[in-house]
Amino acid sequence: MKRRTLTACLTLTLLAALTSCGGGDEDVTLRVLASPELADLEPLLGDLKDDTGVELDMDYRATADLSGARGSSYDLAWPASDRSFLLRLQDKGERAARPESTPIMRSPVVVGLTPRTADTLTARAPDGGLSWADIADAAADGTVRFGMADPRSSDTGRAALVGVATAAAGTGSALREQDVSCDRLRGFRSGQTLTGASSRELIAAYPGQQGEANALIAHESELLSLNASKKLREPLRIVHPDDGMVLSDFPLLLLDADERGAYRKVVDWLLKDDVQRELMRRTWRRPVNQDVTPAEPLREAVGNALSYPDRLSIVERLVADYGDPASATTDQVVFLLDFSGSMRGERIAGLRAAFAGLSGADPTSTGKFARFYRGEHLTVVRFGGRVLQERTVTVRGDGDLRALGKVVAAGSFDDSTAVWSALDRGYRIATDAVREAPERPVAIVLMTDGESNAGISYAEFLRRYERLGADAREVPTFPVHFGEADAAALDKAARATGGRMVDANELSLSDAFKEIRGCH
């Protein structure tokens, strides 16, 4: 009996010891800097704590570059993407400081269109598929009015902007510095009518503002959730652009290495089959666990996943060029077109074709990004030895573009070429434009196929240019070298005014004009 009693006591003591060592871990609370989009995970956080003993204290204020994450009191970060954050570490020479990161869910940045708008755009597309170029083209002509989160603060807005800019570059690879030196997103930007500091803010506001936009650019998951909410007059039709999308993987980042044990518990729990299914059901994000079958609306292939730029300066320039999406911005472009006798025949036909392309007749991807857009101010000056005709329009519709087309189609030519007098006239127009609207970017495009043999000299033009006000001197000139024009003189004028020369003898006139579009 004594032996049995002793054995029983030892067993109870051992069990008590095991219980105190293995099952009595204290609960852990981790502070998390999270994307506002992830507020839809709140209902699952209680289950996470019950199953793992780890509580996540979520602060839904994460910006695109996770400002304030490093050296803060946060243990984890959970953004839609860590790309901008990692680029910032790289830029500071802190590559070795990259935190442990685990993708949890995926969702591409796509376009949601009202059914009527979707029908209009697909009817225009030969194969029915839509691209970012088609969206940009429709924004430029006023067909599409879209909402998109502010790229300055929102990773979703930034991913959308990178996607559109990558498609505009047409290289099929990640954006390079030279791809954003001539930003071709002006027409696309002219279609933005709604924004928000985050995509969550944008999506929440949209049901009450459906008359202001017929498209939303956001994560696929957000648009599917909005459709499921029954708050819309009609569900948005989701378009996966043919020219590719930026994919967000909602990574969980370990900022405090001392919390690695708790971090691994959270990650392991989030990647479990049943949890991945529940995440998908609640948020419409695609599972990263390949053992989990995507729900029906998520089975469409993502297609071409666009690469993100590998340098912070590229992203920062792109975002800066786009500016504040809540502020309307338009450009004024002054076209100085040589109508001397040497332009007769094929050359003038090429010029007219180039203008028709910029007015919307160019069906190529680059043509759709480079076209004239609603709200843009355009001046055409035809010149020979003097100004032959001058016309300024603000683009409100096809009628304004036809009016410009008539100027370019005019048949009168002159026997001489006053290049520098024409450029002097261009700067007088630019001076008036700057005075009228100082916030509006202005640029001059000078196209000539011959040397200047009339009017003022280059030296006299330069003297007059130097006497202009500081704002007018900021207006760049982009000469288009064509035919027998003096390339050295045109390049000199471009450098003096802060522009650059484009050689149309190596390109077509159409391609030369497209290359210039957006450089100002």
Short mmCIF file of C-alpha atoms in Angstrom, two decimals:
data_model
loop_
_atom_site.label_atom_id
_atom_site.label_comp_id
_atom_site.label_asym_id
_atom_site.label_seq_id
_atom_site.Cartn_x
_atom_site.Cartn_y
_atom_site.Cartn_z
CA MET A 1 0.00 0.00 0.00
CA LYS A 2 2.82 2.39 0.85
CA ARG A 3 4.50 1.68 -2.47
CA ARG A 4 1.24 2.36 -4.39
CA THR A 5 0.68 5.59 -2.43
CA LEU A 6 4.23 6.74 -3.14
CA THR A 7 3.85 5.97 -6.86
CA ALA A 8 0.58 7.88 -7.02
CA CYS A 9 2.14 10.88 -5.27
CA LEU A 10 5.11 10.91 -7.66
CA THR A 11 2.77 10.74 -10.63
CA LEU A 12 0.69 13.67 -9.39
CA THR A 13 3.85 15.68 -8.68
CA LEU A 14 5.21 14.99 -12.19
CA LEU A 15 1.92 15.97 -13.80
CA ALA A 16 1.84 19.17 -11.78
CA ALA A 17 5.40 19.96 -12.86
CA LEU A 18 4.62 19.29 -16.54
CA THR A 19 1.51 21.43 -16.32
CA SER A 20 3.38 24.32 -14.78
CA CYS A 21 6.23 24.10 -17.35
CA GLY A 22 4.38 23.35 -20.58
CA GLY A 23 0.79 24.51 -20.33
CA GLY A 24 1.11 27.60 -18.24
CA ASP A 25 2.73 29.98 -20.78
CA GLU A 26 1.60 33.53 -20.23
CA ASP A 27 -0.52 35.13 -22.92
CA VAL A 28 1.41 37.54 -25.16
CA THR A 29 0.17 40.79 -26.65
CA LEU A 30 1.92 42.04 -29.78
CA ARG A 31 1.44 45.59 -31.10
CA VAL A 32 0.88 45.56 -34.86
CA LEU A 33 1.12 48.45 -37.32
CA ALA A 34 -1.42 47.29 -39.89
CA SER A 35 -2.90 48.38 -43.18
CA PRO A 36 -6.37 49.93 -42.79
CA GLU A 37 -7.62 47.26 -45.20
CA LEU A 38 -6.97 44.58 -42.59
CA ALA A 39 -9.67 45.83 -40.26
CA ASP A 40 -11.81 43.07 -41.80
CA LEU A 41 -9.74 40.53 -39.82
CA GLU A 42 -10.98 41.71 -36.42
CA PRO A 43 -13.55 38.88 -36.03
CA LEU A 44 -10.74 36.29 -36.36
CA LEU A 45 -8.35 37.78 -33.82
CA GLY A 46 -10.24 36.31 -30.88
CA ASP A 47 -9.85 32.81 -32.33
CA LEU A 48 -6.15 33.49 -32.86
CA LYS A 49 -5.73 34.38 -29.19
CA ASP A 50 -7.77 31.39 -28.01
CA ASP A 51 -5.72 28.97 -30.12
CA THR A 52 -2.22 30.43 -29.67
CA GLY A 53 -2.30 32.61 -26.58
CA VAL A 54 -1.11 35.53 -28.72
CA GLU A 55 -3.21 38.68 -28.87
CA LEU A 56 -2.67 41.14 -31.71
CA ASP A 57 -3.22 44.78 -30.77
CA MET A 58 -3.87 46.21 -34.24
CA ASP A 59 -3.18 49.85 -35.11
CA TYR A 60 -4.68 50.41 -38.57
CA ARG A 61 -2.52 53.35 -39.58
CA ALA A 62 0.14 51.79 -41.78
CA THR A 63 1.18 53.90 -44.76
CA ALA A 64 2.72 52.66 -48.00
CA ASP A 65 6.28 52.88 -46.67
CA LEU A 66 5.39 51.92 -43.07
CA SER A 67 6.45 55.29 -41.69
CA GLY A 68 7.30 54.99 -38.01
CA ALA A 69 7.66 51.21 -38.03
CA ARG A 70 11.42 51.06 -37.44
CA GLY A 71 12.60 51.91 -33.93
CA SER A 72 9.03 52.11 -32.68
CA SER A 73 7.09 50.24 -30.03
CA TYR A 74 5.49 48.00 -32.65
CA ASP A 75 6.36 44.31 -32.54
CA LEU A 76 4.95 43.45 -35.96
CA ALA A 77 3.88 45.19 -39.14
CA TRP A 78 1.15 43.89 -41.42
CA PRO A 79 0.86 45.98 -44.60
CA ALA A 80 -0.74 45.15 -47.92
CA SER A 81 2.81 45.04 -49.25
CA ASP A 82 6.27 45.65 -47.82
CA ARG A 83 7.82 46.72 -51.13
CA SER A 84 8.14 50.46 -50.44
CA PHE A 85 9.33 49.77 -46.89
CA LEU A 86 12.10 47.44 -48.10
CA LEU A 87 13.15 49.90 -50.82
CA ARG A 88 13.50 52.56 -48.14
CA LEU A 89 15.72 50.27 -46.04
CA GLN A 90 17.78 49.54 -49.15
CA ASP A 91 18.09 53.25 -49.92
CA LYS A 92 19.41 53.89 -46.40
CA GLY A 93 21.96 51.10 -46.73
CA GLU A 94 20.11 48.97 -44.19
CA ARG A 95 19.56 45.91 -46.36
CA ALA A 96 20.80 43.67 -43.54
CA ALA A 97 18.08 45.07 -41.29
CA ARG A 98 15.30 43.57 -43.39
CA PRO A 99 12.86 41.93 -40.97
CA GLU A 100 11.56 38.41 -41.29
CA SER A 101 8.49 38.50 -43.53
CA THR A 102 5.82 35.93 -44.39
CA PRO A 103 3.12 36.37 -47.09
CA ILE A 104 -0.32 35.59 -45.65
CA MET A 105 -2.85 36.31 -48.44
CA ARG A 106 -2.78 37.62 -52.00
CA SER A 107 -4.86 40.04 -54.03
CA PRO A 108 -4.14 41.82 -57.33
CA VAL A 109 -4.91 45.49 -57.91
CA VAL A 110 -7.70 45.55 -60.51
CA VAL A 111 -10.45 47.75 -61.93
CA GLY A 112 -14.14 47.61 -61.03
CA LEU A 113 -16.45 49.10 -63.67
CA THR A 114 -20.17 49.77 -63.58
CA PRO A 115 -21.90 47.37 -66.01
CA ARG A 116 -22.77 50.13 -68.46
CA THR A 117 -19.19 51.42 -68.53
CA ALA A 118 -17.83 47.91 -68.87
CA ASP A 119 -20.11 47.26 -71.85
CA THR A 120 -18.98 50.51 -73.48
CA LEU A 121 -15.30 49.70 -73.12
CA THR A 122 -15.50 46.06 -74.13
CA ALA A 123 -17.43 47.05 -77.24
CA ARG A 124 -14.46 49.19 -78.24
CA ALA A 125 -11.94 46.39 -77.67
CA PRO A 126 -11.45 44.07 -80.67
CA ASP A 127 -11.15 40.94 -78.51
CA GLY A 128 -13.28 42.16 -75.59
CA GLY A 129 -10.30 42.20 -73.23
CA LEU A 130 -9.36 45.42 -71.46
CA SER A 131 -5.95 46.81 -70.56
CA TRP A 132 -4.60 49.66 -68.48
CA ALA A 133 -4.10 51.45 -71.79
CA ASP A 134 -7.84 51.12 -72.50
CA ILE A 135 -8.64 52.51 -69.05
CA ALA A 136 -6.23 55.42 -69.57
CA ASP A 137 -7.71 56.13 -73.00
CA ALA A 138 -11.25 56.11 -71.61
CA ALA A 139 -10.21 58.35 -68.72
CA ALA A 140 -8.66 60.82 -71.16
CA ASP A 141 -11.82 61.09 -73.27
CA GLY A 142 -14.12 61.32 -70.24
CA THR A 143 -15.75 57.88 -70.52
CA VAL A 144 -14.21 56.63 -67.28
CA ARG A 145 -14.35 58.59 -64.03
CA PHE A 146 -12.59 56.57 -61.36
CA GLY A 147 -11.78 56.45 -57.68
CA MET A 148 -8.35 55.41 -56.43
CA ALA A 149 -6.61 55.74 -53.06
CA ASP A 150 -3.92 58.40 -52.71
CA PRO A 151 -0.56 56.90 -53.83
CA ARG A 152 1.27 59.21 -51.43
CA SER A 153 -0.10 57.34 -48.42
CA SER A 154 -1.82 54.17 -49.63
CA ASP A 155 0.01 51.06 -50.81
CA THR A 156 -3.06 50.15 -52.87
CA GLY A 157 -2.98 53.49 -54.68
CA ARG A 158 0.77 53.18 -55.16
CA ALA A 159 0.47 49.65 -56.55
CA ALA A 160 -2.21 50.83 -58.98
CA LEU A 161 -0.02 53.73 -60.10
CA VAL A 162 2.97 51.45 -60.62
CA GLY A 163 0.77 49.07 -62.63
CA VAL A 164 -0.50 51.81 -64.92
CA ALA A 165 2.95 53.37 -65.35
CA THR A 166 4.52 49.98 -66.12
CA ALA A 167 1.91 49.36 -68.79
CA ALA A 168 2.52 52.87 -70.17
CA ALA A 169 6.26 52.23 -70.42
CA GLY A 170 5.55 49.19 -72.59
CA THR A 171 8.79 47.40 -71.67
CA GLY A 172 7.20 44.39 -69.99
CA SER A 173 9.60 44.73 -67.06
CA ALA A 174 9.99 46.76 -63.88
CA LEU A 175 10.00 50.54 -64.26
CA ARG A 176 13.38 52.21 -64.79
CA GLU A 177 14.38 55.83 -64.22
CA GLN A 178 13.97 56.62 -67.93
CA ASP A 179 10.45 55.16 -67.93
CA VAL A 180 9.21 57.86 -65.56
CA SER A 181 11.24 60.73 -67.00
CA CYS A 182 8.37 61.25 -69.45
CA ASP A 183 5.28 60.53 -67.41
CA ARG A 184 2.45 59.47 -69.68
CA LEU A 185 -0.19 59.33 -67.00
CA ARG A 186 -1.70 62.80 -67.50
CA GLY A 187 -4.66 61.49 -69.48
CA PHE A 188 -5.22 58.69 -66.98
CA ARG A 189 -5.04 61.13 -64.08
CA SER A 190 -7.60 63.43 -65.68
CA GLY A 191 -10.23 60.74 -65.07
CA GLN A 192 -9.78 60.55 -61.28
CA THR A 193 -12.77 62.02 -59.46
CA LEU A 194 -12.61 60.28 -56.06
CA THR A 195 -9.80 59.50 -53.64
CA GLY A 196 -9.09 58.66 -50.01
CA ALA A 197 -6.09 58.40 -47.72
CA SER A 198 -6.54 54.61 -47.85
CA SER A 199 -8.46 52.27 -50.08
CA ARG A 200 -10.63 51.35 -47.06
CA GLU A 201 -11.65 55.00 -46.76
CA LEU A 202 -12.34 55.17 -50.49
CA ILE A 203 -14.41 51.98 -50.55
CA ALA A 204 -16.41 53.05 -47.50
CA ALA A 205 -17.30 56.38 -49.10
CA TYR A 206 -18.13 55.10 -52.58
CA PRO A 207 -21.70 53.81 -52.00
CA GLY A 208 -22.76 57.37 -51.14
CA GLN A 209 -20.89 58.84 -54.12
CA GLN A 210 -21.74 56.45 -56.93
CA GLY A 211 -22.75 59.32 -59.21
CA GLU A 212 -19.23 60.76 -59.08
CA ALA A 213 -17.37 57.73 -60.41
CA ASN A 214 -18.17 54.78 -62.64
CA ALA A 215 -14.99 52.87 -61.80
CA LEU A 216 -12.88 51.97 -58.77
CA ILE A 217 -9.24 50.88 -58.80
CA ALA A 218 -8.47 48.77 -55.75
CA HIS A 219 -7.61 45.27 -54.64
CA GLU A 220 -9.77 42.53 -56.13
CA SER A 221 -10.69 41.52 -52.59
CA GLU A 222 -12.03 44.97 -51.72
CA LEU A 223 -14.19 45.12 -54.83
CA LEU A 224 -15.59 41.63 -54.24
CA SER A 225 -16.38 42.58 -50.63
CA LEU A 226 -18.07 45.79 -51.79
CA ASN A 227 -20.18 43.85 -54.29
CA ALA A 228 -21.17 41.36 -51.57
CA SER A 229 -22.22 44.20 -49.24
CA LYS A 230 -25.31 44.94 -51.39
CA LYS A 231 -24.63 48.67 -50.95
CA LEU A 232 -24.27 49.36 -54.68
CA ARG A 233 -27.03 50.02 -57.19
CA GLU A 234 -25.37 47.37 -59.36
CA PRO A 235 -22.33 45.19 -58.62
CA LEU A 236 -19.12 46.38 -60.21
CA ARG A 237 -17.74 44.24 -63.00
CA ILE A 238 -14.17 43.30 -62.12
CA VAL A 239 -11.56 43.63 -64.86
CA HIS A 240 -8.11 42.04 -64.66
CA PRO A 241 -6.13 44.24 -67.09
CA ASP A 242 -4.51 42.30 -69.92
CA ASP A 243 -1.23 44.21 -69.61
CA GLY A 244 -0.67 43.03 -66.07
CA MET A 245 -1.35 43.78 -62.42
CA VAL A 246 0.66 44.41 -59.28
CA LEU A 247 0.02 41.66 -56.74
CA SER A 248 -0.11 42.36 -52.99
CA ASP A 249 0.72 39.51 -50.62
CA PHE A 250 -0.17 41.05 -47.23
CA PRO A 251 3.04 39.99 -45.46
CA LEU A 252 3.40 39.81 -41.70
CA LEU A 253 6.72 41.38 -40.64
CA LEU A 254 8.64 40.72 -37.44
CA LEU A 255 9.98 44.06 -36.19
CA ASP A 256 11.04 42.95 -32.70
CA ALA A 257 13.28 39.88 -32.96
CA ASP A 258 12.69 39.10 -29.28
CA GLU A 259 9.10 38.17 -30.18
CA ARG A 260 10.07 35.57 -32.80
CA GLY A 261 8.46 32.73 -30.87
CA ALA A 262 5.08 34.45 -30.69
CA TYR A 263 5.45 35.60 -34.30
CA ARG A 264 5.96 32.01 -35.49
CA LYS A 265 2.84 30.91 -33.59
CA VAL A 266 0.79 33.59 -35.33
CA VAL A 267 2.20 32.78 -38.78
CA ASP A 268 1.69 29.04 -38.38
CA TRP A 269 -1.91 29.62 -37.28
CA LEU A 270 -2.66 32.00 -40.18
CA LEU A 271 -1.32 29.52 -42.74
CA LYS A 272 -3.38 26.55 -41.51
CA ASP A 273 -5.80 25.16 -44.07
CA ASP A 274 -8.94 25.97 -42.12
CA VAL A 275 -7.76 29.48 -41.25
CA GLN A 276 -6.81 30.21 -44.87
CA ARG A 277 -10.31 29.15 -45.92
CA GLU A 278 -11.86 31.41 -43.31
CA LEU A 279 -9.63 34.33 -44.36
CA MET A 280 -10.72 33.79 -47.94
CA ARG A 281 -14.39 33.57 -46.98
CA ARG A 282 -14.32 36.74 -44.90
CA THR A 283 -11.97 38.93 -46.96
CA TRP A 284 -12.05 37.58 -50.56
CA ARG A 285 -8.26 37.47 -50.60
CA ARG A 286 -6.59 34.56 -52.34
CA PRO A 287 -4.97 31.89 -50.13
CA VAL A 288 -1.19 31.45 -50.16
CA ASN A 289 -1.61 27.88 -48.91
CA GLN A 290 -1.68 25.85 -52.12
CA ASP A 291 -3.64 23.06 -50.44
CA VAL A 292 -6.64 25.41 -50.22
CA THR A 293 -8.85 25.61 -53.31
CA PRO A 294 -9.77 29.19 -54.21
CA ALA A 295 -13.44 30.13 -54.11
CA GLU A 296 -15.20 30.49 -57.47
CA PRO A 297 -14.72 34.28 -57.92
CA LEU A 298 -10.99 33.87 -57.20
CA ARG A 299 -10.24 31.17 -59.74
CA GLU A 300 -9.51 33.52 -62.62
CA ALA A 301 -5.77 33.51 -63.19
CA VAL A 302 -3.94 36.64 -62.11
CA GLY A 303 -2.14 36.59 -65.45
CA ASN A 304 0.86 38.84 -65.91
CA ALA A 305 2.02 39.91 -62.44
CA LEU A 306 3.90 43.17 -62.93
CA SER A 307 7.24 43.69 -61.25
CA TYR A 308 7.71 46.49 -58.74
CA PRO A 309 10.55 49.00 -59.29
CA ASP A 310 13.83 48.09 -57.61
CA ARG A 311 14.78 51.65 -56.62
CA LEU A 312 13.05 53.96 -54.18
CA SER A 313 13.83 57.03 -56.33
CA ILE A 314 11.71 55.63 -59.16
CA VAL A 315 8.67 55.16 -56.94
CA GLU A 316 9.11 58.54 -55.27
CA ARG A 317 9.36 60.34 -58.61
CA LEU A 318 6.32 58.55 -59.95
CA VAL A 319 4.26 59.48 -56.89
CA ALA A 320 5.52 63.08 -56.92
CA ASP A 321 4.71 63.48 -60.62
CA TYR A 322 1.19 62.21 -60.01
CA GLY A 323 0.71 64.73 -57.22
CA ASP A 324 -2.34 65.22 -55.05
CA PRO A 325 -5.22 63.28 -56.65
CA ALA A 326 -7.73 65.55 -54.91
CA SER A 327 -6.40 68.56 -56.84
CA ALA A 328 -7.31 68.97 -60.48
CA THR A 329 -4.34 69.42 -62.76
CA THR A 330 -4.17 70.21 -66.44
CA ASP A 331 -1.40 71.13 -68.82
CA GLN A 332 -0.99 73.66 -71.57
CA VAL A 333 1.03 72.66 -74.60
CA VAL A 334 1.98 75.12 -77.33
CA PHE A 335 2.69 73.42 -80.67
CA LEU A 336 4.79 75.49 -83.10
CA LEU A 337 4.45 73.72 -86.47
CA ASP A 338 6.55 74.48 -89.53
CA PHE A 339 4.36 75.06 -92.60
CA SER A 340 7.13 76.12 -94.96
CA GLY A 341 7.02 74.84 -98.54
CA SER A 342 9.33 71.90 -97.80
CA MET A 343 6.58 70.40 -95.62
CA ARG A 344 4.29 69.78 -98.60
CA GLY A 345 3.46 66.20 -99.54
CA GLU A 346 4.44 63.26 -97.38
CA ARG A 347 5.80 65.38 -94.54
CA ILE A 348 2.60 67.31 -93.93
CA ALA A 349 0.64 64.07 -94.29
CA GLY A 350 2.80 62.60 -91.51
CA LEU A 351 2.19 65.64 -89.32
CA ARG A 352 -1.56 65.45 -89.79
CA ALA A 353 -1.53 61.71 -89.06
CA ALA A 354 0.44 62.37 -85.87
CA PHE A 355 -2.12 64.94 -84.69
CA ALA A 356 -4.99 62.61 -85.53
CA GLY A 357 -3.28 59.95 -83.40
CA LEU A 358 -2.93 62.33 -80.47
CA SER A 359 -6.62 63.17 -80.85
CA GLY A 360 -7.60 59.55 -80.22
CA ALA A 361 -7.15 57.80 -83.58
CA ASP A 362 -4.03 55.86 -82.53
CA PRO A 363 -5.17 52.40 -81.36
CA THR A 364 -1.78 51.34 -79.98
CA SER A 365 -1.04 51.10 -76.29
CA THR A 366 1.43 53.99 -76.43
CA GLY A 367 -1.07 56.04 -78.42
CA LYS A 368 -3.73 55.59 -75.75
CA PHE A 369 -1.41 56.80 -73.01
CA ALA A 370 -0.12 59.78 -75.03
CA ARG A 371 -3.37 61.18 -76.39
CA PHE A 372 -4.84 64.62 -75.71
CA TYR A 373 -7.17 64.57 -72.71
CA ARG A 374 -10.17 66.42 -71.32
CA GLY A 375 -9.26 69.68 -69.63
CA GLU A 376 -5.93 70.02 -71.44
CA HIS A 377 -5.18 73.43 -72.97
CA LEU A 378 -3.72 73.20 -76.47
CA THR A 379 -2.39 75.94 -78.74
CA VAL A 380 -1.39 75.32 -82.36
CA VAL A 381 0.67 77.91 -84.21
CA ARG A 382 1.33 77.33 -87.91
CA PHE A 383 4.34 79.30 -89.08
CA GLY A 384 6.51 79.90 -92.10
CA GLY A 385 8.37 83.19 -92.39
CA ARG A 386 5.63 84.54 -90.10
CA VAL A 387 2.71 83.24 -88.07
CA LEU A 388 0.16 81.83 -90.53
CA GLN A 389 -2.53 80.81 -88.03
CA GLU A 390 -2.97 80.43 -84.28
CA ARG A 391 -5.69 78.62 -82.32
CA THR A 392 -6.10 77.72 -78.62
CA VAL A 393 -8.69 75.31 -77.27
CA THR A 394 -9.48 73.66 -73.96
CA VAL A 395 -10.39 70.07 -74.69
CA ARG A 396 -13.96 69.37 -73.59
CA GLY A 397 -14.90 66.92 -76.30
CA ASP A 398 -14.31 65.75 -79.85
CA GLY A 399 -15.46 69.12 -81.25
CA ASP A 400 -12.44 70.88 -79.75
CA LEU A 401 -10.09 68.28 -81.18
CA ARG A 402 -11.72 68.63 -84.59
CA ALA A 403 -11.16 72.40 -84.40
CA LEU A 404 -7.45 71.82 -83.88
CA GLY A 405 -7.44 69.25 -86.64
CA LYS A 406 -8.75 71.87 -89.06
CA VAL A 407 -5.82 74.15 -88.23
CA VAL A 408 -3.34 71.37 -88.96
CA ALA A 409 -5.28 70.41 -92.11
CA ALA A 410 -5.08 73.97 -93.52
CA GLY A 411 -3.37 74.03 -96.88
CA SER A 412 -1.52 77.35 -96.84
CA PHE A 413 2.28 77.21 -96.79
CA ASP A 414 5.03 79.84 -96.81
CA ASP A 415 8.31 80.00 -98.70
CA SER A 416 10.54 80.80 -95.71
CA THR A 417 11.15 79.49 -92.19
CA ALA A 418 11.40 81.79 -89.17
CA VAL A 419 12.17 79.22 -86.48
CA TRP A 420 13.37 81.60 -83.75
CA SER A 421 10.61 84.14 -84.36
CA ALA A 422 8.11 81.30 -83.96
CA LEU A 423 9.77 80.18 -80.72
CA ASP A 424 9.71 83.77 -79.48
CA ARG A 425 5.97 83.84 -80.19
CA GLY A 426 5.62 80.56 -78.30
CA TYR A 427 7.17 82.09 -75.20
CA ARG A 428 4.86 85.09 -75.36
CA ILE A 429 1.92 82.66 -75.36
CA ALA A 430 3.54 80.72 -72.52
CA THR A 431 4.09 83.92 -70.51
CA ASP A 432 0.39 84.76 -70.74
CA ALA A 433 -0.52 81.18 -69.77
CA VAL A 434 1.74 81.24 -66.70
CA ARG A 435 0.34 84.59 -65.63
CA GLU A 436 -3.25 83.34 -66.03
CA ALA A 437 -2.74 80.04 -64.16
CA PRO A 438 0.63 79.80 -62.33
CA GLU A 439 -0.16 76.27 -61.12
CA ARG A 440 -0.63 74.90 -64.64
CA PRO A 441 2.41 73.19 -66.25
CA VAL A 442 3.23 74.68 -69.67
CA ALA A 443 5.50 73.30 -72.38
CA ILE A 444 6.39 74.22 -75.95
CA VAL A 445 6.81 71.73 -78.81
CA LEU A 446 8.69 73.11 -81.83
CA MET A 447 8.55 71.06 -85.05
CA THR A 448 10.57 72.12 -88.09
CA ASP A 449 12.07 70.40 -91.11
CA GLY A 450 14.48 73.17 -92.20
CA GLU A 451 16.99 75.74 -91.07
CA SER A 452 15.82 79.19 -90.00
CA ASN A 453 16.18 81.64 -92.93
CA ALA A 454 13.87 84.47 -91.85
CA GLY A 455 12.89 86.46 -88.76
CA ILE A 456 15.06 86.98 -85.70
CA SER A 457 18.33 85.15 -85.02
CA TYR A 458 18.88 82.56 -82.32
CA ALA A 459 21.00 85.07 -80.40
CA GLU A 460 18.14 87.58 -80.47
CA PHE A 461 15.67 84.91 -79.34
CA LEU A 462 17.97 84.06 -76.43
CA ARG A 463 18.25 87.73 -75.40
CA ARG A 464 14.44 87.98 -75.35
CA TYR A 465 14.13 84.68 -73.48
CA GLU A 466 16.55 85.87 -70.79
CA ARG A 467 14.40 88.98 -70.22
CA LEU A 468 11.32 86.86 -69.42
CA GLY A 469 10.09 86.45 -65.87
CA ALA A 470 11.46 83.53 -63.85
CA ASP A 471 8.24 81.50 -64.18
CA ALA A 472 8.15 81.86 -67.98
CA ARG A 473 11.80 80.81 -68.21
CA GLU A 474 10.82 77.58 -66.46
CA VAL A 475 8.74 76.60 -69.53
CA PRO A 476 10.74 73.98 -71.46
CA THR A 477 10.94 73.63 -75.23
CA PHE A 478 10.95 70.20 -76.86
CA PRO A 479 12.16 70.59 -80.46
CA VAL A 480 11.29 67.87 -82.97
CA HIS A 481 14.13 67.54 -85.46
CA PHE A 482 12.77 66.60 -88.87
CA GLY A 483 14.10 66.60 -92.43
CA GLU A 484 16.94 69.04 -92.97
CA ALA A 485 16.48 71.02 -89.77
CA ASP A 486 19.61 72.14 -87.92
CA ALA A 487 19.88 69.51 -85.18
CA ALA A 488 22.68 71.31 -83.33
CA ALA A 489 20.72 74.57 -83.16
CA LEU A 490 17.57 72.81 -81.99
CA ASP A 491 19.45 70.86 -79.35
CA LYS A 492 21.03 74.10 -78.13
CA ALA A 493 17.61 75.71 -77.77
CA ALA A 494 16.31 72.67 -75.90
CA ARG A 495 19.19 72.76 -73.43
CA ALA A 496 18.88 76.51 -72.92
CA THR A 497 15.20 76.19 -71.98
CA GLY A 498 15.34 72.99 -69.93
CA GLY A 499 13.79 70.70 -72.54
CA ARG A 500 15.28 68.09 -74.86
CA MET A 501 15.31 67.40 -78.57
CA VAL A 502 13.59 64.41 -80.19
CA ASP A 503 14.82 63.25 -83.58
CA ALA A 504 11.89 62.41 -85.87
CA ASN A 505 14.30 61.25 -88.59
CA GLU A 506 14.99 58.21 -86.42
CA LEU A 507 11.34 57.87 -85.41
CA SER A 508 8.11 58.70 -87.18
CA LEU A 509 6.58 62.10 -86.43
CA SER A 510 3.85 60.25 -84.58
CA ASP A 511 6.35 58.46 -82.34
CA ALA A 512 8.30 61.68 -81.80
CA PHE A 513 5.20 63.50 -80.54
CA LYS A 514 4.26 60.55 -78.35
CA GLU A 515 7.72 60.50 -76.81
CA ILE A 516 7.42 64.17 -75.88
CA ARG A 517 3.95 63.84 -74.34
CA GLY A 518 4.07 64.15 -70.58
CA CYS A 519 7.67 65.31 -70.31
CA HIS A 520 6.68 68.61 -68.72
#
